[in-house]
């Protein structure tokens, strides 16, 4: 519990519902240090938040949304492939932000990463600090979450979202005022599904709470910090916001999120250019009779040849789609090649991989970076 025992005493003197001091959120921590194993092989060379969604590194959408909510100082908590963030975003001024970078020597987990950047924050002890997982695409009304935090006098406020099948998630039941009652592990039996509310990965912390997280060792904010805070009598407030929400942790979710950004189903101020149902980045080339639909993105320098059809997919920069290929709900890595007439559905092709002509790749198949699949090597007979 390391310091959490001090909460009960401090709570009595903290800003509670009776002292409605409204503060704006001006600082945010973004957690971007995960290995992104579920998104491999796209995360072999690129950390998950830097994989391109709707034409820009995914993180750009989150930075732009935080800026739009009034945040001007962001600390990126980096670990895996930490060196690629700063060359891209620099000091953040292009986005109207001041961005700082902190790299963990060893991955510290979500809670440890938050604690590790505490010294970079300028906020006062009671000020609200926004914290985001770096792989969440959401239309959350950030100002509403801050407003809830301030008016309830909570120590931590969490965005909760409702899901139809909560079995894969930790559950967060609340009372009728929205106060969090428990953090429950993934339910194993129907009786354990006591709510459809789950932790959506965006929080507002009272600045001083961050200092109560133990320093210098791995800590999970979900499994350790939040349950410990509850046990110590802290006030954790949930805000159920049922707007667009998607965890982009898996290839299927990532490609859908990118398409939803292009289609305008997911909001972002950072989409480069007007989209319609496709987004073709400058320097990409698309043959006149190629068909791009369903939120497809064609990255810089990529080429889609004649007769190719691409639906709801992301073609990363420099990739080549040869004549007559048919690609659906797939992610095609940087400089990868999809051969003539090949049919790809729900697949991930790693950077630099070459898929020869006349292959058929199906749901869930992943081709590793720089792999080569000879022409006609993968086929499914019609009775399968
Ligand atoms: P998977 O390996 O596919 O589970 O992905 P992940 O490594 O991103 O893990 P997860 O989705 O659980 O992480 C949630 C968020 O926390 C992501 O934005 C991660 O980048 C971030 N994160 C996870 N672990 C760490 C860590 O040790 N340090 C930092 N700085 N961020 C982390």
mmCIF file of C-alpha atoms and ligand atoms in Angstrom:
data_model
loop_
_atom_site.group_PDB
_atom_site.id
_atom_site.type_symbol
_atom_site.label_atom_id
_atom_site.label_comp_id
_atom_site.label_asym_id
_atom_site.label_seq_id
_atom_site.Cartn_x
_atom_site.Cartn_y
_atom_site.Cartn_z
ATOM 1 C CA UNK A 1 0.000 0.000 0.000
ATOM 2 C CA UNK A 2 3.049 2.245 0.356
ATOM 3 C CA UNK A 3 1.694 5.589 1.393
ATOM 4 C CA UNK A 4 -1.942 4.908 0.595
ATOM 5 C CA UNK A 5 -2.722 4.781 4.328
ATOM 6 C CA UNK A 6 -2.351 8.551 4.346
ATOM 7 C CA UNK A 7 -5.398 8.880 2.121
ATOM 8 C CA UNK A 8 -8.066 8.390 4.753
ATOM 9 C CA UNK A 9 -6.785 11.304 6.853
ATOM 10 C CA UNK A 10 -6.206 13.551 3.841
ATOM 11 C CA UNK A 11 -9.649 12.886 2.444
ATOM 12 C CA UNK A 12 -11.323 14.859 5.234
ATOM 13 C CA UNK A 13 -9.621 18.040 4.188
ATOM 14 C CA UNK A 14 -9.772 17.542 0.431
ATOM 15 C CA UNK A 15 -11.990 19.322 -2.029
ATOM 16 C CA UNK A 16 -15.243 17.379 -1.791
ATOM 17 C CA UNK A 17 -18.643 17.874 -3.346
ATOM 18 C CA UNK A 18 -19.248 20.780 -0.987
ATOM 19 C CA UNK A 19 -16.167 22.660 -2.238
ATOM 20 C CA UNK A 20 -16.774 22.792 -5.947
ATOM 21 C CA UNK A 21 -13.481 24.264 -7.041
ATOM 22 C CA UNK A 22 -13.379 23.854 -10.812
ATOM 23 C CA UNK A 23 -9.977 23.351 -12.312
ATOM 24 C CA UNK A 24 -9.176 22.832 -15.958
ATOM 25 C CA UNK A 25 -6.989 19.943 -17.025
ATOM 26 C CA UNK A 26 -3.770 21.194 -18.615
ATOM 27 C CA UNK A 27 -1.462 18.192 -18.219
ATOM 28 C CA UNK A 28 -1.640 14.629 -19.463
ATOM 29 C CA UNK A 29 0.395 11.450 -19.256
ATOM 30 C CA UNK A 30 0.177 9.047 -22.170
ATOM 31 C CA UNK A 31 1.219 5.454 -21.602
ATOM 32 C CA UNK A 32 2.978 4.352 -24.767
ATOM 33 C CA UNK A 33 5.601 1.875 -23.554
ATOM 34 C CA UNK A 34 3.855 -1.480 -24.060
ATOM 35 C CA UNK A 35 5.314 -4.159 -26.337
ATOM 36 C CA UNK A 36 2.108 -4.483 -28.340
ATOM 37 C CA UNK A 37 2.514 -8.254 -28.650
ATOM 38 C CA UNK A 38 -1.044 -8.800 -29.856
ATOM 39 C CA UNK A 39 -0.389 -6.538 -32.827
ATOM 40 C CA UNK A 40 2.711 -8.363 -34.067
ATOM 41 C CA UNK A 41 4.278 -8.316 -36.580
ATOM 42 C CA UNK A 42 3.290 -4.661 -37.086
ATOM 43 C CA UNK A 43 4.897 -3.817 -33.755
ATOM 44 C CA UNK A 44 8.240 -5.486 -34.551
ATOM 45 C CA UNK A 45 9.741 -2.238 -35.858
ATOM 46 C CA UNK A 46 7.093 0.233 -34.690
ATOM 47 C CA UNK A 47 5.592 0.687 -31.218
ATOM 48 C CA UNK A 48 1.810 0.289 -31.279
ATOM 49 C CA UNK A 49 0.998 3.990 -30.739
ATOM 50 C CA UNK A 50 3.182 4.835 -33.771
ATOM 51 C CA UNK A 51 1.468 2.423 -36.182
ATOM 52 C CA UNK A 52 -0.423 4.541 -38.699
ATOM 53 C CA UNK A 53 -4.183 4.827 -38.372
ATOM 54 C CA UNK A 54 -5.977 7.015 -40.908
ATOM 55 C CA UNK A 55 -2.643 8.144 -42.322
ATOM 56 C CA UNK A 56 -0.840 9.327 -39.169
ATOM 57 C CA UNK A 57 0.744 7.567 -36.181
ATOM 58 C CA UNK A 58 -2.197 6.545 -34.009
ATOM 59 C CA UNK A 59 -0.880 8.609 -31.107
ATOM 60 C CA UNK A 60 -1.443 11.786 -33.146
ATOM 61 C CA UNK A 61 -5.209 11.348 -32.779
ATOM 62 C CA UNK A 62 -4.915 11.118 -28.998
ATOM 63 C CA UNK A 63 -2.584 14.098 -28.769
ATOM 64 C CA UNK A 64 -4.940 16.185 -30.891
ATOM 65 C CA UNK A 65 -7.961 15.209 -28.810
ATOM 66 C CA UNK A 66 -6.161 16.036 -25.560
ATOM 67 C CA UNK A 67 -5.153 19.412 -27.029
ATOM 68 C CA UNK A 68 -8.750 20.092 -28.032
ATOM 69 C CA UNK A 69 -9.796 19.440 -24.409
ATOM 70 C CA UNK A 70 -7.403 22.130 -23.127
ATOM 71 C CA UNK A 71 -4.272 20.078 -22.383
ATOM 72 C CA UNK A 72 -1.025 21.844 -23.309
ATOM 73 C CA UNK A 73 1.657 19.752 -21.556
ATOM 74 C CA UNK A 74 1.989 16.040 -22.276
ATOM 75 C CA UNK A 75 4.457 13.552 -20.867
ATOM 76 C CA UNK A 76 4.928 10.409 -22.935
ATOM 77 C CA UNK A 77 5.851 7.415 -20.773
ATOM 78 C CA UNK A 78 7.930 5.318 -23.159
ATOM 79 C CA UNK A 79 9.749 2.001 -22.922
ATOM 80 C CA UNK A 80 9.553 -0.381 -25.919
ATOM 81 C CA UNK A 81 11.165 1.211 -29.026
ATOM 82 C CA UNK A 82 11.264 4.473 -27.070
ATOM 83 C CA UNK A 83 13.613 6.161 -29.525
ATOM 84 C CA UNK A 84 11.058 6.564 -32.326
ATOM 85 C CA UNK A 85 8.649 8.962 -30.591
ATOM 86 C CA UNK A 86 10.733 12.112 -30.198
ATOM 87 C CA UNK A 87 12.067 12.293 -33.792
ATOM 88 C CA UNK A 88 8.453 12.309 -34.976
ATOM 89 C CA UNK A 89 6.717 14.611 -32.477
ATOM 90 C CA UNK A 90 9.693 16.739 -31.347
ATOM 91 C CA UNK A 91 8.727 19.308 -28.722
ATOM 92 C CA UNK A 92 5.067 19.029 -29.763
ATOM 93 C CA UNK A 93 4.774 22.597 -30.999
ATOM 94 C CA UNK A 94 3.394 21.481 -34.385
ATOM 95 C CA UNK A 95 0.362 20.222 -32.445
ATOM 96 C CA UNK A 96 0.235 23.230 -30.122
ATOM 97 C CA UNK A 97 1.647 21.142 -27.269
ATOM 98 C CA UNK A 98 4.705 20.925 -25.101
ATOM 99 C CA UNK A 99 5.692 17.231 -25.160
ATOM 100 C CA UNK A 100 8.256 15.617 -22.869
ATOM 101 C CA UNK A 101 9.588 12.076 -23.110
ATOM 102 C CA UNK A 102 10.504 9.794 -20.222
ATOM 103 C CA UNK A 103 11.946 6.337 -20.903
ATOM 104 C CA UNK A 104 11.916 3.499 -18.400
ATOM 105 C CA UNK A 105 15.127 1.489 -18.045
ATOM 106 C CA UNK A 106 12.968 -1.605 -17.518
ATOM 107 C CA UNK A 107 9.222 -1.630 -18.313
ATOM 108 C CA UNK A 108 7.405 -0.466 -15.175
ATOM 109 C CA UNK A 109 3.862 -1.463 -16.124
ATOM 110 C CA UNK A 110 1.003 1.030 -16.353
ATOM 111 C CA UNK A 111 1.108 2.242 -12.718
ATOM 112 C CA UNK A 112 4.891 2.265 -12.497
ATOM 113 C CA UNK A 113 5.052 4.292 -15.712
ATOM 114 C CA UNK A 114 2.668 6.904 -14.291
ATOM 115 C CA UNK A 115 4.706 7.185 -11.079
ATOM 116 C CA UNK A 116 7.938 7.374 -13.044
ATOM 117 C CA UNK A 117 6.946 10.615 -14.809
ATOM 118 C CA UNK A 118 5.477 12.368 -11.752
ATOM 119 C CA UNK A 119 8.443 14.732 -11.374
ATOM 120 C CA UNK A 120 7.740 16.199 -14.829
ATOM 121 C CA UNK A 121 4.283 17.469 -13.891
ATOM 122 C CA UNK A 122 3.778 21.123 -12.976
ATOM 123 C CA UNK A 123 0.260 20.753 -11.558
ATOM 124 C CA UNK A 124 -0.518 21.505 -7.925
ATOM 125 C CA UNK A 125 -1.386 18.660 -5.509
ATOM 126 C CA UNK A 126 -5.152 18.891 -6.031
ATOM 127 C CA UNK A 127 -5.061 19.616 -9.762
ATOM 128 C CA UNK A 128 -6.489 17.091 -12.230
ATOM 129 C CA UNK A 129 -4.072 15.172 -14.486
ATOM 130 C CA UNK A 130 -5.384 13.294 -17.508
ATOM 131 C CA UNK A 131 -3.961 9.809 -18.126
ATOM 132 C CA UNK A 132 -4.557 7.765 -21.259
ATOM 133 C CA UNK A 133 -3.638 4.290 -22.430
ATOM 134 C CA UNK A 134 -1.885 4.788 -25.746
ATOM 135 C CA UNK A 135 -4.045 2.350 -27.683
ATOM 136 C CA UNK A 136 -7.572 3.555 -27.034
ATOM 137 C CA UNK A 137 -9.637 5.166 -29.774
ATOM 138 C CA UNK A 138 -12.565 6.946 -28.208
ATOM 139 C CA UNK A 139 -14.970 9.819 -28.588
ATOM 140 C CA UNK A 140 -14.933 10.323 -24.798
ATOM 141 C CA UNK A 141 -15.914 13.828 -23.764
ATOM 142 C CA UNK A 142 -12.682 14.560 -21.873
ATOM 143 C CA UNK A 143 -14.038 17.793 -20.432
ATOM 144 C CA UNK A 144 -17.025 15.878 -19.029
ATOM 145 C CA UNK A 145 -14.692 13.423 -17.293
ATOM 146 C CA UNK A 146 -12.759 16.341 -15.755
ATOM 147 C CA UNK A 147 -16.031 18.010 -14.767
ATOM 148 C CA UNK A 148 -17.194 14.806 -13.048
ATOM 149 C CA UNK A 149 -13.855 14.573 -11.282
ATOM 150 C CA UNK A 150 -14.022 18.134 -10.024
ATOM 151 C CA UNK A 151 -17.672 18.189 -8.977
ATOM 152 C CA UNK A 152 -17.502 14.880 -7.098
ATOM 153 C CA UNK A 153 -14.156 15.672 -5.451
ATOM 154 C CA UNK A 154 -12.855 12.261 -6.489
ATOM 155 C CA UNK A 155 -9.266 11.114 -6.077
ATOM 156 C CA UNK A 156 -9.377 9.294 -9.409
ATOM 157 C CA UNK A 157 -12.099 9.374 -12.059
ATOM 158 C CA UNK A 158 -12.315 6.643 -14.662
ATOM 159 C CA UNK A 159 -13.955 6.476 -18.045
ATOM 160 C CA UNK A 160 -16.136 3.373 -18.035
ATOM 161 C CA UNK A 161 -17.701 1.902 -21.135
ATOM 162 C CA UNK A 162 -20.421 -0.706 -21.470
ATOM 163 C CA UNK A 163 -19.744 -3.816 -23.525
ATOM 164 C CA UNK A 164 -22.163 -6.496 -24.644
ATOM 165 C CA UNK A 165 -19.818 -9.335 -23.701
ATOM 166 C CA UNK A 166 -17.829 -8.349 -20.602
ATOM 167 C CA UNK A 167 -16.133 -11.747 -20.168
ATOM 168 C CA UNK A 168 -12.808 -10.616 -21.587
ATOM 169 C CA UNK A 169 -12.530 -7.573 -19.342
ATOM 170 C CA UNK A 170 -12.078 -6.521 -15.727
ATOM 171 C CA UNK A 171 -15.422 -5.236 -14.455
ATOM 172 C CA UNK A 172 -15.991 -1.954 -12.601
ATOM 173 C CA UNK A 173 -19.349 -1.856 -10.760
ATOM 174 C CA UNK A 174 -20.482 1.522 -9.397
ATOM 175 C CA UNK A 175 -23.222 2.680 -7.014
ATOM 176 C CA UNK A 176 -26.113 4.908 -8.117
ATOM 177 C CA UNK A 177 -23.937 8.021 -7.814
ATOM 178 C CA UNK A 178 -21.199 6.548 -10.012
ATOM 179 C CA UNK A 179 -18.790 5.821 -7.167
ATOM 180 C CA UNK A 180 -16.675 2.749 -7.872
ATOM 181 C CA UNK A 181 -17.510 -0.216 -5.633
ATOM 182 C CA UNK A 182 -14.931 -2.766 -6.773
ATOM 183 C CA UNK A 183 -12.467 -3.842 -9.430
ATOM 184 C CA UNK A 184 -13.301 -7.392 -10.439
ATOM 185 C CA UNK A 185 -11.065 -9.711 -12.434
ATOM 186 C CA UNK A 186 -12.333 -11.226 -15.679
ATOM 187 C CA UNK A 187 -15.568 -13.042 -14.775
ATOM 188 C CA UNK A 188 -15.411 -16.839 -15.087
ATOM 189 C CA UNK A 189 -19.103 -17.683 -14.502
ATOM 190 C CA UNK A 190 -22.378 -15.940 -15.491
ATOM 191 C CA UNK A 191 -22.989 -15.087 -11.791
ATOM 192 C CA UNK A 192 -19.747 -13.140 -11.730
ATOM 193 C CA UNK A 193 -20.945 -10.805 -14.483
ATOM 194 C CA UNK A 194 -22.366 -8.239 -12.062
ATOM 195 C CA UNK A 195 -22.104 -5.303 -14.459
ATOM 196 C CA UNK A 196 -21.419 -4.570 -18.122
ATOM 197 C CA UNK A 197 -19.146 -1.629 -17.226
ATOM 198 C CA UNK A 198 -15.443 -1.954 -17.945
ATOM 199 C CA UNK A 199 -12.389 0.225 -17.462
ATOM 200 C CA UNK A 200 -11.981 2.124 -20.745
ATOM 201 C CA UNK A 201 -8.357 3.198 -20.179
ATOM 202 C CA UNK A 202 -8.733 6.957 -19.621
ATOM 203 C CA UNK A 203 -8.461 8.504 -16.172
ATOM 204 C CA UNK A 204 -8.248 11.778 -14.322
ATOM 205 C CA UNK A 205 -5.988 11.562 -11.262
ATOM 206 C CA UNK A 206 -5.720 14.084 -8.477
ATOM 207 C CA UNK A 207 -2.049 15.009 -8.881
ATOM 208 C CA UNK A 208 -1.087 14.020 -5.318
ATOM 209 C CA UNK A 209 -2.467 10.492 -5.779
ATOM 210 C CA UNK A 210 0.239 9.790 -8.360
ATOM 211 C CA UNK A 211 2.871 10.204 -5.613
ATOM 212 C CA UNK A 212 1.286 7.390 -3.589
ATOM 213 C CA UNK A 213 2.148 4.809 -6.278
ATOM 214 C CA UNK A 214 5.314 2.953 -5.273
ATOM 215 C CA UNK A 215 8.355 4.094 -7.240
ATOM 216 C CA UNK A 216 11.047 2.071 -8.943
ATOM 217 C CA UNK A 217 9.246 -1.239 -9.469
ATOM 218 C CA UNK A 218 6.632 -2.556 -11.893
ATOM 219 C CA UNK A 219 3.065 -1.698 -10.863
ATOM 220 C CA UNK A 220 -0.193 -2.363 -12.688
ATOM 221 C CA UNK A 221 -2.593 0.534 -12.277
ATOM 222 C CA UNK A 222 -5.543 -1.743 -13.033
ATOM 223 C CA UNK A 223 -4.605 -4.700 -10.828
ATOM 224 C CA UNK A 224 -2.749 -3.003 -7.994
ATOM 225 C CA UNK A 225 -3.154 0.776 -7.746
ATOM 226 C CA UNK A 226 -6.916 0.998 -8.167
ATOM 227 C CA UNK A 227 -7.810 -1.900 -5.802
ATOM 228 C CA UNK A 228 -5.319 -0.582 -3.211
ATOM 229 C CA UNK A 229 -6.772 2.919 -3.439
ATOM 230 C CA UNK A 230 -10.281 1.545 -2.899
ATOM 231 C CA UNK A 231 -9.117 -0.504 0.087
ATOM 232 C CA UNK A 232 -7.503 2.613 1.569
ATOM 233 C CA UNK A 233 -10.809 4.499 1.415
ATOM 234 C CA UNK A 234 -10.055 6.664 -1.602
ATOM 235 C CA UNK A 235 -12.885 8.047 -3.736
ATOM 236 C CA UNK A 236 -12.847 6.528 -7.205
ATOM 237 C CA UNK A 237 -15.542 7.833 -9.499
ATOM 238 C CA UNK A 238 -16.752 6.222 -12.697
ATOM 239 C CA UNK A 239 -18.177 8.080 -15.669
ATOM 240 C CA UNK A 240 -20.074 5.853 -18.045
ATOM 241 C CA UNK A 241 -19.720 7.365 -21.489
ATOM 242 C CA UNK A 242 -21.126 5.178 -24.224
ATOM 243 C CA UNK A 243 -19.640 7.067 -27.121
ATOM 244 C CA UNK A 244 -17.296 5.400 -29.637
ATOM 245 C CA UNK A 245 -14.701 3.236 -27.881
ATOM 246 C CA UNK A 246 -12.279 0.698 -29.260
ATOM 247 C CA UNK A 247 -9.167 -0.900 -27.787
ATOM 248 C CA UNK A 248 -6.808 -1.091 -30.773
ATOM 249 C CA UNK A 249 -4.750 -3.901 -29.253
ATOM 250 C CA UNK A 250 -5.476 -6.532 -31.913
ATOM 251 C CA UNK A 251 -5.002 -6.380 -35.696
ATOM 252 C CA UNK A 252 -8.746 -6.706 -36.328
ATOM 253 C CA UNK A 253 -9.506 -3.843 -33.962
ATOM 254 C CA UNK A 254 -6.679 -1.704 -35.318
ATOM 255 C CA UNK A 255 -7.799 -1.970 -38.915
ATOM 256 C CA UNK A 256 -11.393 -1.277 -37.906
ATOM 257 C CA UNK A 257 -10.340 1.762 -35.864
ATOM 258 C CA UNK A 258 -8.402 3.199 -38.780
ATOM 259 C CA UNK A 259 -11.361 2.672 -41.111
ATOM 260 C CA UNK A 260 -13.762 4.216 -38.573
ATOM 261 C CA UNK A 261 -11.554 7.316 -38.377
ATOM 262 C CA UNK A 262 -11.667 7.642 -42.159
ATOM 263 C CA UNK A 263 -15.423 7.059 -42.247
ATOM 264 C CA UNK A 264 -15.994 9.660 -39.511
ATOM 265 C CA UNK A 265 -17.441 7.138 -37.062
ATOM 266 C CA UNK A 266 -14.559 7.819 -34.660
ATOM 267 C CA UNK A 267 -13.767 11.485 -34.048
ATOM 268 C CA UNK A 268 -10.307 12.990 -34.457
ATOM 269 C CA UNK A 269 -9.088 16.493 -35.291
ATOM 270 C CA UNK A 270 -5.906 14.957 -36.761
ATOM 271 C CA UNK A 271 -7.097 13.261 -39.947
ATOM 272 C CA UNK A 272 -5.021 14.497 -42.881
ATOM 273 C CA UNK A 273 -7.478 15.745 -45.496
ATOM 274 C CA UNK A 274 -11.121 15.102 -46.257
ATOM 275 C CA UNK A 275 -11.854 11.433 -46.415
ATOM 276 C CA UNK A 276 -15.164 10.130 -47.747
ATOM 277 C CA UNK A 277 -14.893 6.370 -47.616
ATOM 278 C CA UNK A 278 -11.167 6.212 -48.456
ATOM 279 C CA UNK A 279 -8.034 8.157 -47.672
ATOM 280 C CA UNK A 280 -5.200 8.317 -50.193
ATOM 281 C CA UNK A 281 -2.126 10.049 -48.815
ATOM 282 C CA UNK A 282 -0.034 12.404 -50.965
ATOM 283 C CA UNK A 283 2.499 10.551 -53.165
ATOM 284 C CA UNK A 284 0.406 7.355 -53.083
ATOM 285 C CA UNK A 285 -0.683 6.159 -56.525
ATOM 286 C CA UNK A 286 -3.932 4.382 -57.291
ATOM 287 C CA UNK A 287 -4.847 3.019 -60.739
ATOM 288 C CA UNK A 288 -7.971 4.572 -62.237
ATOM 289 C CA UNK A 289 -9.976 1.340 -62.112
ATOM 290 C CA UNK A 290 -8.803 0.174 -58.680
ATOM 291 C CA UNK A 291 -11.580 0.242 -56.105
ATOM 292 C CA UNK A 292 -11.006 1.545 -52.576
ATOM 293 C CA UNK A 293 -13.908 1.474 -50.124
ATOM 294 C CA UNK A 294 -14.941 1.010 -46.494
ATOM 295 C CA UNK A 295 -12.437 3.444 -44.936
ATOM 296 C CA UNK A 296 -9.380 2.082 -46.755
ATOM 297 C CA UNK A 297 -6.158 4.062 -46.303
ATOM 298 C CA UNK A 298 -3.331 4.085 -48.844
ATOM 299 C CA UNK A 299 -0.116 5.422 -47.281
ATOM 300 C CA UNK A 300 2.551 7.664 -48.754
ATOM 301 C CA UNK A 301 4.391 6.169 -51.714
ATOM 302 C CA UNK A 302 2.165 3.085 -51.805
ATOM 303 C CA UNK A 303 0.783 1.814 -55.108
ATOM 304 C CA UNK A 304 -2.530 0.099 -55.833
ATOM 305 C CA UNK A 305 -2.511 -1.357 -59.354
ATOM 306 C CA UNK A 306 -5.274 -1.766 -61.914
ATOM 307 C CA UNK A 307 -8.233 -3.935 -61.057
ATOM 308 C CA UNK A 308 -7.281 -4.261 -57.381
ATOM 309 C CA UNK A 309 -10.086 -4.005 -54.823
ATOM 310 C CA UNK A 310 -9.366 -2.927 -51.255
ATOM 311 C CA UNK A 311 -12.090 -2.797 -48.627
ATOM 312 C CA UNK A 312 -11.748 -1.492 -45.039
ATOM 313 C CA UNK A 313 -7.979 -2.014 -45.035
ATOM 314 C CA UNK A 314 -4.816 -0.127 -44.198
ATOM 315 C CA UNK A 315 -2.036 -0.094 -46.791
ATOM 316 C CA UNK A 316 1.042 1.307 -45.068
ATOM 317 C CA UNK A 317 3.573 3.555 -46.838
ATOM 318 C CA UNK A 318 5.488 2.127 -49.767
ATOM 319 C CA UNK A 319 3.432 -1.082 -50.040
ATOM 320 C CA UNK A 320 2.475 -2.403 -53.484
ATOM 321 C CA UNK A 321 -0.851 -4.040 -54.319
ATOM 322 C CA UNK A 322 -0.513 -5.751 -57.677
ATOM 323 C CA UNK A 323 -3.212 -6.026 -60.373
ATOM 324 C CA UNK A 324 -6.424 -7.821 -59.469
ATOM 325 C CA UNK A 325 -5.579 -8.401 -55.788
ATOM 326 C CA UNK A 326 -8.575 -8.346 -53.431
ATOM 327 C CA UNK A 327 -7.901 -7.163 -49.873
ATOM 328 C CA UNK A 328 -10.509 -6.984 -47.120
ATOM 329 C CA UNK A 329 -10.123 -5.911 -43.453
ATOM 330 C CA UNK A 330 -6.359 -6.361 -43.593
ATOM 331 C CA UNK A 331 -3.219 -4.488 -42.620
ATOM 332 C CA UNK A 332 -0.459 -4.412 -45.219
ATOM 333 C CA UNK A 333 2.911 -3.444 -43.748
ATOM 334 C CA UNK A 334 5.379 -0.860 -44.958
ATOM 335 C CA UNK A 335 6.949 -1.798 -48.356
ATOM 336 C CA UNK A 336 5.131 -5.150 -48.390
ATOM 337 C CA UNK A 337 3.971 -6.553 -51.747
ATOM 338 C CA UNK A 338 0.682 -8.354 -52.424
ATOM 339 C CA UNK A 339 0.928 -10.281 -55.675
ATOM 340 C CA UNK A 340 -1.466 -10.347 -58.604
ATOM 341 C CA UNK A 341 -4.914 -11.836 -57.928
ATOM 342 C CA UNK A 342 -4.061 -12.734 -54.346
ATOM 343 C CA UNK A 343 -7.050 -12.613 -51.998
ATOM 344 C CA UNK A 344 -6.459 -11.474 -48.397
ATOM 345 C CA UNK A 345 -9.200 -11.337 -45.788
ATOM 346 C CA UNK A 346 -8.587 -10.344 -42.151
ATOM 347 C CA UNK A 347 -4.813 -10.762 -42.384
ATOM 348 C CA UNK A 348 -1.703 -8.876 -41.262
ATOM 349 C CA UNK A 349 1.257 -8.666 -43.607
ATOM 350 C CA UNK A 350 4.486 -7.581 -41.904
ATOM 351 C CA UNK A 351 6.792 -4.852 -43.182
ATOM 352 C CA UNK A 352 8.676 -5.871 -46.320
ATOM 353 C CA UNK A 353 6.902 -9.237 -46.726
ATOM 354 C CA UNK A 354 6.244 -10.425 -50.264
ATOM 355 C CA UNK A 355 3.100 -12.391 -51.055
ATOM 356 C CA UNK A 356 3.415 -13.964 -54.481
ATOM 357 C CA UNK A 357 0.577 -14.083 -57.021
ATOM 358 C CA UNK A 358 -2.551 -16.210 -56.599
ATOM 359 C CA UNK A 359 -2.375 -16.768 -52.845
ATOM 360 C CA UNK A 360 -5.397 -16.852 -50.576
ATOM 361 C CA UNK A 361 -4.876 -15.757 -46.969
ATOM 362 C CA UNK A 362 -7.679 -15.830 -44.466
ATOM 363 C CA UNK A 363 -8.854 -14.499 -41.117
ATOM 364 C CA UNK A 364 -6.213 -14.268 -38.441
ATOM 365 C CA UNK A 365 -3.254 -15.191 -40.656
ATOM 366 C CA UNK A 366 -0.106 -13.164 -40.008
ATOM 367 C CA UNK A 367 2.877 -13.044 -42.313
ATOM 368 C CA UNK A 368 6.105 -12.023 -40.602
ATOM 369 C CA UNK A 369 8.233 -9.070 -41.671
ATOM 370 C CA UNK A 370 10.333 -9.748 -44.809
ATOM 371 C CA UNK A 371 8.830 -13.251 -45.256
ATOM 372 C CA UNK A 372 8.277 -14.518 -48.791
ATOM 373 C CA UNK A 373 5.281 -16.601 -49.855
ATOM 374 C CA UNK A 374 5.784 -18.079 -53.346
ATOM 375 C CA UNK A 375 3.088 -17.723 -55.976
ATOM 376 C CA UNK A 376 0.105 -19.991 -55.366
ATOM 377 C CA UNK A 377 1.601 -21.482 -52.178
ATOM 378 C CA UNK A 378 -1.410 -20.878 -49.929
ATOM 379 C CA UNK A 379 -4.818 -21.893 -51.240
ATOM 380 C CA UNK A 380 -8.016 -23.259 -49.736
ATOM 381 C CA UNK A 381 -10.078 -25.845 -51.565
ATOM 382 C CA UNK A 382 -13.659 -24.812 -52.251
ATOM 383 C CA UNK A 383 -15.174 -27.352 -49.826
ATOM 384 C CA UNK A 384 -13.418 -25.793 -46.782
HETATM 385 P P1 LIG B 1 -0.055 -6.265 -25.604
HETATM 386 O O1 LIG B 1 1.365 -6.727 -25.421
HETATM 387 O O2 LIG B 1 -0.587 -6.646 -26.956
HETATM 388 O O3 LIG B 1 -0.973 -6.647 -24.489
HETATM 389 O O4 LIG B 1 -0.060 -4.660 -25.650
HETATM 390 P P2 LIG B 1 0.603 -3.604 -24.646
HETATM 391 O O5 LIG B 1 2.020 -3.974 -24.408
HETATM 392 O O6 LIG B 1 0.375 -2.247 -25.227
HETATM 393 O O7 LIG B 1 -0.177 -3.783 -23.285
HETATM 394 P P3 LIG B 1 -1.564 -3.168 -22.848
HETATM 395 O O8 LIG B 1 -2.467 -3.067 -24.032
HETATM 396 O O9 LIG B 1 -2.063 -3.891 -21.676
HETATM 397 O O10 LIG B 1 -1.122 -1.709 -22.355
HETATM 398 C C1 LIG B 1 -2.045 -0.673 -22.129
HETATM 399 C C2 LIG B 1 -1.324 0.645 -22.355
HETATM 400 O O11 LIG B 1 -0.276 0.801 -21.402
HETATM 401 C C3 LIG B 1 -0.687 0.741 -23.715
HETATM 402 O O12 LIG B 1 -0.879 2.054 -24.169
HETATM 403 C C4 LIG B 1 0.772 0.443 -23.458
HETATM 404 O O13 LIG B 1 1.616 1.152 -24.352
HETATM 405 C C5 LIG B 1 0.968 0.955 -22.040
HETATM 406 N N1 LIG B 1 1.946 0.142 -21.287
HETATM 407 C C6 LIG B 1 1.842 -1.157 -20.943
HETATM 408 N N2 LIG B 1 2.906 -1.551 -20.227
HETATM 409 C C7 LIG B 1 3.703 -0.458 -20.104
HETATM 410 C C8 LIG B 1 4.972 -0.217 -19.465
HETATM 411 O O14 LIG B 1 5.595 -1.099 -18.850
HETATM 412 N N3 LIG B 1 5.481 1.058 -19.550
HETATM 413 C C9 LIG B 1 4.836 2.061 -20.205
HETATM 414 N N4 LIG B 1 5.396 3.268 -20.248
HETATM 415 N N5 LIG B 1 3.639 1.862 -20.821
HETATM 416 C C10 LIG B 1 3.087 0.627 -20.768
#
